[in-house]
CSV table of N, CA, C and O in Angstrom, one decimal:
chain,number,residue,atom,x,y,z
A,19,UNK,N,-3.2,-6.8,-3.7
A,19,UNK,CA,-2.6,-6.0,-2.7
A,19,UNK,C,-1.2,-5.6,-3.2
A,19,UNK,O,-0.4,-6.4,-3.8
A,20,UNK,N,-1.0,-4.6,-2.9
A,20,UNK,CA,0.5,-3.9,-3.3
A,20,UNK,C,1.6,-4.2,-2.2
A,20,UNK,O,1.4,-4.2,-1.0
A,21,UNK,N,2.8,-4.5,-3.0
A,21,UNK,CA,4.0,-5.1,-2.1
A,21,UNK,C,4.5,-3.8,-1.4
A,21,UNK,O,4.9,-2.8,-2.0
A,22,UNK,N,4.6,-3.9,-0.2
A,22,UNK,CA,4.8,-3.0,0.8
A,22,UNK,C,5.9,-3.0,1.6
A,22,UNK,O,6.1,-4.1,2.2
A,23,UNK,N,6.9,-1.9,1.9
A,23,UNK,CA,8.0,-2.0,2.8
A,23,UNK,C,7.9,-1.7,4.0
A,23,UNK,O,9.0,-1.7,4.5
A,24,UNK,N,7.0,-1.4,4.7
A,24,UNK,CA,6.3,-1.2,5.8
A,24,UNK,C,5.1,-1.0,6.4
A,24,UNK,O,4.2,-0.4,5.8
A,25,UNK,N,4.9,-1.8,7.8
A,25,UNK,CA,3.9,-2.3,7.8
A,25,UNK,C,3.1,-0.9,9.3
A,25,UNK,O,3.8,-0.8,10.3
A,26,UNK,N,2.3,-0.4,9.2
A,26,UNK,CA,1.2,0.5,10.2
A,26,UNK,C,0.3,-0.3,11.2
A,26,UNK,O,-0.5,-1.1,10.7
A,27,UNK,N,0.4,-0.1,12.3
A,27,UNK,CA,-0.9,-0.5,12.7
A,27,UNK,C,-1.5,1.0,13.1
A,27,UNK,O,-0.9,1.8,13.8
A,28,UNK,N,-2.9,1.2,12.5
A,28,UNK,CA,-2.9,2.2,12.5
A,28,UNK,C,-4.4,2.5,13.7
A,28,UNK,O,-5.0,3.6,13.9
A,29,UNK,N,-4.7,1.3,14.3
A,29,UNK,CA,-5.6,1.1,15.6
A,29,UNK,C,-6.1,-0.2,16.0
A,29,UNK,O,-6.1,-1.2,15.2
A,30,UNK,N,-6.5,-0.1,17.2
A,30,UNK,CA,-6.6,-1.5,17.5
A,30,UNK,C,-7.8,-1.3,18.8
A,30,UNK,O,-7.7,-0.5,19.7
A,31,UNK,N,-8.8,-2.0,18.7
A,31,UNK,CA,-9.6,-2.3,19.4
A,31,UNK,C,-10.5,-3.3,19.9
A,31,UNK,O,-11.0,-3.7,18.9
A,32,UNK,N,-11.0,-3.9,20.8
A,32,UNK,CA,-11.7,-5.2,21.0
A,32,UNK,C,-12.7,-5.4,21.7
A,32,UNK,O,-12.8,-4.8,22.7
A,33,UNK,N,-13.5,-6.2,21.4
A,33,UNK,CA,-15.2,-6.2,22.0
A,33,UNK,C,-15.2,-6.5,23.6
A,33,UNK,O,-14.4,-7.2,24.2
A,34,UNK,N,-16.3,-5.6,24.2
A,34,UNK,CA,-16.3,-5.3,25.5
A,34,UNK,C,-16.3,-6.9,25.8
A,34,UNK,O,-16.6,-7.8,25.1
A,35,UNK,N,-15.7,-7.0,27.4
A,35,UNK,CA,-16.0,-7.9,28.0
A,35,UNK,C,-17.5,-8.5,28.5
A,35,UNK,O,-18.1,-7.7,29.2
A,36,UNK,N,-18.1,-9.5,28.3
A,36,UNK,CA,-19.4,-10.1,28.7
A,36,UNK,C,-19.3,-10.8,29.8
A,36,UNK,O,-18.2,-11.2,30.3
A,37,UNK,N,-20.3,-11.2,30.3
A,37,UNK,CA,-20.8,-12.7,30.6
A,37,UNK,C,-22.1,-13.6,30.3
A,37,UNK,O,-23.1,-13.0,29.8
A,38,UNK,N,-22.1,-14.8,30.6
A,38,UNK,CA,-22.9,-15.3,30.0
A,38,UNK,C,-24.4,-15.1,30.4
A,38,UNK,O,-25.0,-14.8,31.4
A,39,UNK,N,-24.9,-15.6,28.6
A,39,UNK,CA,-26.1,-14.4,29.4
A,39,UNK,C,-26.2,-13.1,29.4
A,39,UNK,O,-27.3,-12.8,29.8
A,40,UNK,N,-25.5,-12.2,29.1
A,40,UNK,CA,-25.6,-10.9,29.2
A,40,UNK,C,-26.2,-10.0,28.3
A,40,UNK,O,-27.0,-10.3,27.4
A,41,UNK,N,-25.6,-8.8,28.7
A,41,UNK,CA,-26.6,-7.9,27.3
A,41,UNK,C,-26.0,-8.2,26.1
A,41,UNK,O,-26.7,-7.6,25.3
A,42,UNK,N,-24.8,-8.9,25.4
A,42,UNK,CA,-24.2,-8.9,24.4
A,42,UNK,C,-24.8,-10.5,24.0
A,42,UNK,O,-24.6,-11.1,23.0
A,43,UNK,N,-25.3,-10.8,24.7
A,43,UNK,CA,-25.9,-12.6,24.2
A,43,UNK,C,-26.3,-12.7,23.1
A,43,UNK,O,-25.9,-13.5,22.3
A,44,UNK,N,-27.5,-11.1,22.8
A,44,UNK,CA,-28.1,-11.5,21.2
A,44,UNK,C,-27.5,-11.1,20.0
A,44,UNK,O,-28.1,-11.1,18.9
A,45,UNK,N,-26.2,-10.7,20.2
A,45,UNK,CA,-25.3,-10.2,19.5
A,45,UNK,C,-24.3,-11.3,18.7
A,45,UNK,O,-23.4,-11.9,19.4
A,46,UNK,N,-24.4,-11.5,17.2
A,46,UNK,CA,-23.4,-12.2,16.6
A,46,UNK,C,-21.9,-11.8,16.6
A,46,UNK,O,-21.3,-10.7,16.7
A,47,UNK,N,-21.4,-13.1,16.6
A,47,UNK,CA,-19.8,-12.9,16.2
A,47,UNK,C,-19.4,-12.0,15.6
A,47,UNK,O,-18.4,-11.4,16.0
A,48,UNK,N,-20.5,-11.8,14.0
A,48,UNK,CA,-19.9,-11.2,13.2
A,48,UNK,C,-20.5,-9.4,13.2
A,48,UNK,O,-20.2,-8.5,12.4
A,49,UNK,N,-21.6,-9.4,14.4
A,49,UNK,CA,-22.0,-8.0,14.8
A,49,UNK,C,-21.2,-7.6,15.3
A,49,UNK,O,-20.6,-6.7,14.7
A,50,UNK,N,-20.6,-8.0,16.8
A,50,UNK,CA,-19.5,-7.1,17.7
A,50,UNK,C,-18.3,-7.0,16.6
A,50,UNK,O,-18.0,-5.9,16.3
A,51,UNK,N,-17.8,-8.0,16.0
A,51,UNK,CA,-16.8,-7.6,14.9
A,51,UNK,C,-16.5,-6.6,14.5
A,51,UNK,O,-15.5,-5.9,14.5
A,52,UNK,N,-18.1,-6.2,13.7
A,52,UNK,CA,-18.3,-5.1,12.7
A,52,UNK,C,-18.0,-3.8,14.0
A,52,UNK,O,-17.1,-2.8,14.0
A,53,UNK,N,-19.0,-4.1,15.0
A,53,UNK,CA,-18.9,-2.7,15.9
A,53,UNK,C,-17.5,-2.3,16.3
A,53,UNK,O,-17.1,-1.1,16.3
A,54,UNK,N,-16.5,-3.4,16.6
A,54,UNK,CA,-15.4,-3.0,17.0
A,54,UNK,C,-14.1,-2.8,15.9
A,54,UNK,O,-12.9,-2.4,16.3
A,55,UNK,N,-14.5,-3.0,14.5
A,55,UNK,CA,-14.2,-2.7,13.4
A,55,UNK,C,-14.2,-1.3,13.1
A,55,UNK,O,-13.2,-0.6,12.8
A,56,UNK,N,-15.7,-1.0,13.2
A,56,UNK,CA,-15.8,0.0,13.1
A,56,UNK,C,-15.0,1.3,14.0
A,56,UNK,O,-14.4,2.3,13.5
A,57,UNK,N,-15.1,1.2,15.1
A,57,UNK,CA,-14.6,1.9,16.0
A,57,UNK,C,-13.3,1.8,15.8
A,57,UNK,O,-12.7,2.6,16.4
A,58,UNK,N,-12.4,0.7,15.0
A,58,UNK,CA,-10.9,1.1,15.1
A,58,UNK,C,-10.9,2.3,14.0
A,58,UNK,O,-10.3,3.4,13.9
A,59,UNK,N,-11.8,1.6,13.3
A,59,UNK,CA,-11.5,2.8,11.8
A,59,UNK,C,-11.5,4.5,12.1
A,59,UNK,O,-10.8,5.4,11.8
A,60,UNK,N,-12.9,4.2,12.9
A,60,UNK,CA,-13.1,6.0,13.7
A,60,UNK,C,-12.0,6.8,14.3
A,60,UNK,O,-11.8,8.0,14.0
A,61,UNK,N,-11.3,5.8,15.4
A,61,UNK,CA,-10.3,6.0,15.9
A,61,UNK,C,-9.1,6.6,15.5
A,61,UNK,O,-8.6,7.6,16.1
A,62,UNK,N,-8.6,5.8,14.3
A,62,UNK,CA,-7.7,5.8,13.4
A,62,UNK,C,-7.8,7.2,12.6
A,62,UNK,O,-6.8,7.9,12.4
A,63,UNK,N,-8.9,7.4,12.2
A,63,UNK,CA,-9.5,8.7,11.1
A,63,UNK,C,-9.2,7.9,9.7
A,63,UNK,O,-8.8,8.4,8.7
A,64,UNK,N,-9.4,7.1,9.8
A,64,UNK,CA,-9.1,6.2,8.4
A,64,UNK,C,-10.8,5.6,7.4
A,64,UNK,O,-11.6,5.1,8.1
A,65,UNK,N,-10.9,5.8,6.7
A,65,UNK,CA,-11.9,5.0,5.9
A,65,UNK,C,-11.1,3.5,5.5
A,65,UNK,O,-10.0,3.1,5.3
A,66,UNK,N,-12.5,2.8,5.4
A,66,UNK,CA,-12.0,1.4,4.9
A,66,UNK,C,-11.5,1.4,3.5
A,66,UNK,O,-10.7,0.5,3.2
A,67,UNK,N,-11.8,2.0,2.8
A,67,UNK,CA,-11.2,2.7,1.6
A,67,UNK,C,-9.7,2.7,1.1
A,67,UNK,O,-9.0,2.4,0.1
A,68,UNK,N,-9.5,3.3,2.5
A,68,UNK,CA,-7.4,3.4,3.0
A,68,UNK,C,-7.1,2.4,3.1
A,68,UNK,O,-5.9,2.3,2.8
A,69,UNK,N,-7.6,1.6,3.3
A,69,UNK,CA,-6.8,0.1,4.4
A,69,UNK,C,-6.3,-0.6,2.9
A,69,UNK,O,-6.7,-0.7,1.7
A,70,UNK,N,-4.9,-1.2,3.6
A,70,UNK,CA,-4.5,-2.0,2.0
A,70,UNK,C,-4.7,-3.9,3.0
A,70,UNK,O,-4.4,-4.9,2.4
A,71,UNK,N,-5.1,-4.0,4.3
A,71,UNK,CA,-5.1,-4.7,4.6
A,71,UNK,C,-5.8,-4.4,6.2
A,71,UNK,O,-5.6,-3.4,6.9
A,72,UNK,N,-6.9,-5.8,6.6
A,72,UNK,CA,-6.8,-5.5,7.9
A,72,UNK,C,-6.8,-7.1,8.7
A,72,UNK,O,-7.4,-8.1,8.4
A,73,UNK,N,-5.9,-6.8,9.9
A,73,UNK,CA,-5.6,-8.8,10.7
A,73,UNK,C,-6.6,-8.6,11.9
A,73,UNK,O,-6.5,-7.7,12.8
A,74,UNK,N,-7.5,-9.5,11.8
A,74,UNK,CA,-8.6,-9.4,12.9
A,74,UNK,C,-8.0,-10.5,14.1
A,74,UNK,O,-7.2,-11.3,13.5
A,75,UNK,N,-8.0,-10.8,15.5
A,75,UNK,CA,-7.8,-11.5,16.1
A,75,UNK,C,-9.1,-11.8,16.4
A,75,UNK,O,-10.0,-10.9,16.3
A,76,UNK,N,-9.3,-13.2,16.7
A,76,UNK,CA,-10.7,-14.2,16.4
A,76,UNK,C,-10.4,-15.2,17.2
A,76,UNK,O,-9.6,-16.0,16.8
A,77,UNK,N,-11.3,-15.2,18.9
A,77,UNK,CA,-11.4,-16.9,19.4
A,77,UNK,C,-11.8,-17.8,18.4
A,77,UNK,O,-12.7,-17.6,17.6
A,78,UNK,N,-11.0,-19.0,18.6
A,78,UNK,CA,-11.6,-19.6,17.6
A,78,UNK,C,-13.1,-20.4,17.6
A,78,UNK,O,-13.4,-21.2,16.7
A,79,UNK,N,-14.1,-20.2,18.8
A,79,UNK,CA,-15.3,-20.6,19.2
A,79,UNK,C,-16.3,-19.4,18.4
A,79,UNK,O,-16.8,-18.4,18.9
A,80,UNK,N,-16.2,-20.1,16.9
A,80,UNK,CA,-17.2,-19.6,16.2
A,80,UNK,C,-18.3,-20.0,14.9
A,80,UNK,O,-18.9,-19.6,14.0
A,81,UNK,N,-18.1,-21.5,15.8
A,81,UNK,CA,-19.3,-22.6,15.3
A,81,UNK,C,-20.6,-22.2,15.0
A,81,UNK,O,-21.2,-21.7,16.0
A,82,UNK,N,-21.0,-22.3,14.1
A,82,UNK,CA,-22.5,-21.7,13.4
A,82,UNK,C,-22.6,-20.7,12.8
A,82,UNK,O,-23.5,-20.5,12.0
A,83,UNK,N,-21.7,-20.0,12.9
A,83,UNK,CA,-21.8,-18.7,12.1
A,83,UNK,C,-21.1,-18.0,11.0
A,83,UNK,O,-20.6,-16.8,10.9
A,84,UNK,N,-21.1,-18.9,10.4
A,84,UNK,CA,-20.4,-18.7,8.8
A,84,UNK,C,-19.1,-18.9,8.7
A,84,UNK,O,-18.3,-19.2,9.5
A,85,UNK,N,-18.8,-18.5,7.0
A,85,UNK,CA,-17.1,-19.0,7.3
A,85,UNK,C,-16.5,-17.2,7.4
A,85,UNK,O,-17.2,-16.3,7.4
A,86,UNK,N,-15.0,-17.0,7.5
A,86,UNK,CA,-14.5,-16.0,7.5
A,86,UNK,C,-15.9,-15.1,8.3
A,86,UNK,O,-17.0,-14.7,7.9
A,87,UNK,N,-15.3,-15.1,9.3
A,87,UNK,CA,-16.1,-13.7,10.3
A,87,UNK,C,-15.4,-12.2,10.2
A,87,UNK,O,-16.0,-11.1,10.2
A,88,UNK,N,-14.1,-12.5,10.1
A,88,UNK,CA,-13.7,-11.2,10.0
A,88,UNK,C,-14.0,-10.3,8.8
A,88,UNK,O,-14.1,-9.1,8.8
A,89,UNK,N,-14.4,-11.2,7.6
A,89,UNK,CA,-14.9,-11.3,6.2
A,89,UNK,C,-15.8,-10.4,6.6
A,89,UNK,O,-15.6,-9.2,6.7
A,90,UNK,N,-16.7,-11.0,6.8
A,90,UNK,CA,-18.2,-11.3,7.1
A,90,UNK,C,-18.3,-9.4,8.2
A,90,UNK,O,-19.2,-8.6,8.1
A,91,UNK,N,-17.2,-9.4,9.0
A,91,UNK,CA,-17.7,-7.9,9.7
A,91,UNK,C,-17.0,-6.7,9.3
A,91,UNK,O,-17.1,-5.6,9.9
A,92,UNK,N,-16.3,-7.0,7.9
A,92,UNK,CA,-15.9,-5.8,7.3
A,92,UNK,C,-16.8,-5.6,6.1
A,92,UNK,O,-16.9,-4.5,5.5
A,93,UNK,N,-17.5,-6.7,5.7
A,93,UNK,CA,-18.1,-6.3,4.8
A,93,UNK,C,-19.7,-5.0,5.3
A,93,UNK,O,-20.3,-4.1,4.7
A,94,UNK,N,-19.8,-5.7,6.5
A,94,UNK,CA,-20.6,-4.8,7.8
A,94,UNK,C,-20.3,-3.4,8.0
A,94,UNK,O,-21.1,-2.5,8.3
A,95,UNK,N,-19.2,-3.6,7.8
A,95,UNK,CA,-19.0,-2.4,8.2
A,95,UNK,C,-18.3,-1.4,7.0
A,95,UNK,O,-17.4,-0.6,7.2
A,96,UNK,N,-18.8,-1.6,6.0
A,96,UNK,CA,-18.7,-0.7,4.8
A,96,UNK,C,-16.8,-0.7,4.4
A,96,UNK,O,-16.3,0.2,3.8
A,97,UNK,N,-16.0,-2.2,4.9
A,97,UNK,CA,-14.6,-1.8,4.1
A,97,UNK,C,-14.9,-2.8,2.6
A,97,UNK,O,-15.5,-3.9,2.4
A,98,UNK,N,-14.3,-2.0,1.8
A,98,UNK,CA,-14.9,-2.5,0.5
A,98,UNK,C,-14.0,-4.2,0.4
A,98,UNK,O,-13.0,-4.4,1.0
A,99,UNK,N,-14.9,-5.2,-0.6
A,99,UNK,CA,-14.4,-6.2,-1.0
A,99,UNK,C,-12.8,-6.3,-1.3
A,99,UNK,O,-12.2,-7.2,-0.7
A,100,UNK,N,-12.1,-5.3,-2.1
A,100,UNK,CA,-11.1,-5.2,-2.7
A,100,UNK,C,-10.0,-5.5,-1.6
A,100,UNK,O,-9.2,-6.5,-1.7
A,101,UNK,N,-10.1,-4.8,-0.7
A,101,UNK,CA,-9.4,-5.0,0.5
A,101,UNK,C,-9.0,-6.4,1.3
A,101,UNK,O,-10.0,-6.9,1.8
A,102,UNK,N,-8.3,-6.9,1.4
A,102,UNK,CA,-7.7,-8.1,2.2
A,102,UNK,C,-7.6,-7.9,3.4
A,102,UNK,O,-7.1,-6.9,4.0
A,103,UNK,N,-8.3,-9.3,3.9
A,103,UNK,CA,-7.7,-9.4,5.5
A,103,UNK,C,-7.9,-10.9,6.0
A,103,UNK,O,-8.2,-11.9,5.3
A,104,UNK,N,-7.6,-10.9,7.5
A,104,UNK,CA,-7.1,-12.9,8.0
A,104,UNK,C,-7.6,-12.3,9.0
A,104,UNK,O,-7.7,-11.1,9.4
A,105,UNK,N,-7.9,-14.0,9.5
A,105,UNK,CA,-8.4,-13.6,11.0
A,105,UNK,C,-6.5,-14.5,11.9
A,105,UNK,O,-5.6,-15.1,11.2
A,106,UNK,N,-6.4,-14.3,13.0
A,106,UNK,CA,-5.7,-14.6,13.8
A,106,UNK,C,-6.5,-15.8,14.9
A,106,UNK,O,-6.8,-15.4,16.0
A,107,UNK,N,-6.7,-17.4,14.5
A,107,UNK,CA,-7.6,-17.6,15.4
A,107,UNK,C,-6.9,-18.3,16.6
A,107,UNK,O,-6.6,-19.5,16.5
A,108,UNK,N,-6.7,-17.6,17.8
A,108,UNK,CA,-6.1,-17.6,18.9
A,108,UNK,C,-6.9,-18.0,20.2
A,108,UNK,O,-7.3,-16.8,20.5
A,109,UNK,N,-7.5,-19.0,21.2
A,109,UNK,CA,-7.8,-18.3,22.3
A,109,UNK,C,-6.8,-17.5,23.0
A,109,UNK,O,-7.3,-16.7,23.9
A,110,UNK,N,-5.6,-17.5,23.0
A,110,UNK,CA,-5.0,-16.4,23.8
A,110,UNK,C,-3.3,-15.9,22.8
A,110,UNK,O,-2.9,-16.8,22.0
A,111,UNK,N,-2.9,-15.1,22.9
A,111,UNK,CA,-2.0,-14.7,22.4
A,111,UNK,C,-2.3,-14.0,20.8
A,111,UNK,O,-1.5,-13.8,19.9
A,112,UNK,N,-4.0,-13.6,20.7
A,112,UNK,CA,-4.4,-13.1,19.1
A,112,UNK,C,-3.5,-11.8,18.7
A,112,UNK,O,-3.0,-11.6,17.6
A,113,UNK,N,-3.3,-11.1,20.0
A,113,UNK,CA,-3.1,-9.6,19.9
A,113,UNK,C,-1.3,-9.7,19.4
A,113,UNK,O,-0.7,-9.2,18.4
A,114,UNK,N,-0.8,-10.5,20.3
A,114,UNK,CA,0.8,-10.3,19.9
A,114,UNK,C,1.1,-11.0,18.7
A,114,UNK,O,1.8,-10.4,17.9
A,115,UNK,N,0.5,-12.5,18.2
A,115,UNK,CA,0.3,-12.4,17.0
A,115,UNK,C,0.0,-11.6,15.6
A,115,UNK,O,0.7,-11.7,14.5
A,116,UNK,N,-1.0,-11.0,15.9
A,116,UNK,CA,-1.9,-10.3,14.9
A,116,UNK,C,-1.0,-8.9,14.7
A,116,UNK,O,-1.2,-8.3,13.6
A,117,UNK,N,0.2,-8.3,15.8
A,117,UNK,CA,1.1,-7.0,15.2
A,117,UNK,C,2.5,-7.8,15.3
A,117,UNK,O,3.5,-7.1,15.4
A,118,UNK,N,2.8,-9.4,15.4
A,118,UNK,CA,4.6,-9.4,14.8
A,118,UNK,C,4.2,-10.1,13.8
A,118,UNK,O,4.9,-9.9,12.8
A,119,UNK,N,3.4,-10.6,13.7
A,119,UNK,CA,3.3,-11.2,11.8
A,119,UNK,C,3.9,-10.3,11.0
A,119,UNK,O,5.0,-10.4,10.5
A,120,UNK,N,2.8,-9.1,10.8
A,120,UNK,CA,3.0,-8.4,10.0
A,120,UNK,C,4.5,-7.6,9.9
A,120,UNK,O,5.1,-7.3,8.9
A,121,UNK,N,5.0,-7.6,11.3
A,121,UNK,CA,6.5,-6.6,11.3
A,121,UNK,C,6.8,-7.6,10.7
A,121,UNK,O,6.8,-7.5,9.5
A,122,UNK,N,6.9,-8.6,11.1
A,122,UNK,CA,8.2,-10.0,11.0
A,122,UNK,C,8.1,-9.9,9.4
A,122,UNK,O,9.0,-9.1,9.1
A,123,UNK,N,7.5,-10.2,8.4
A,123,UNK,CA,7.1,-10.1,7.1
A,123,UNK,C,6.9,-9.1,6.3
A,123,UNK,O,6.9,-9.2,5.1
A,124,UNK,N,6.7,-8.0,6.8
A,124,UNK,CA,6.7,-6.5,6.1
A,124,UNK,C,5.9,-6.8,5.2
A,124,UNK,O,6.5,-6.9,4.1
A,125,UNK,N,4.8,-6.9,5.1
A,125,UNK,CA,3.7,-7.5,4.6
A,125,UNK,C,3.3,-5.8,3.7
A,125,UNK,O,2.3,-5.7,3.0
């Protein structure tokens, strides 16, 4: 990753609300990821290609299902290996997290 003097967030999006049981039941961690990965990228007009980095926010209730999820739904979603990213594992506070890291550090 290239040392950077400023940091973009260049979209931000997050998986519909459920409940238990619902139509998202048979859906992995690392599926909605990818879907809602995807849809930032769309958003954005950005290819994963562009990204010199991307910070996922992640409950941390993600027992069974591999390691690095955020990993695991960008590779899903076609952002290439080369690219870096972290999950934020938060049950609450992922989002404000996940955009002052990066200011605070100009990552």
């Amino acid at each position: 990753m290239r040392n950077m003097e400023e940091a973009y967030i260049v979209s931000a999006v997050r998986t519909p609300l459920g409940r238990f049981g619902g139509v998202l039941a048979d859906l992995s961690p690392v599926d909605l990821g990818a879907i809602a990965m995807r849809a930032a990228l769309e958003r954005a007009g950005v290819s994963g290609e562009a990204l010199d980095l991307y910070i996922f926010g992640n409950n941390v209730l993600s027992t069974g299902h591999g390691q690095s999820l955020p990993r695991q739904a960008a590779f899903k979603t076609g952002i290439p290996q080369k690219v870096n990213g972290y999950a934020v594992n938060m049950v609450c506070s992922r989002l404000v997290t996940a955009v002052k890291y990066p200011m605070e550090r100009q990552l």
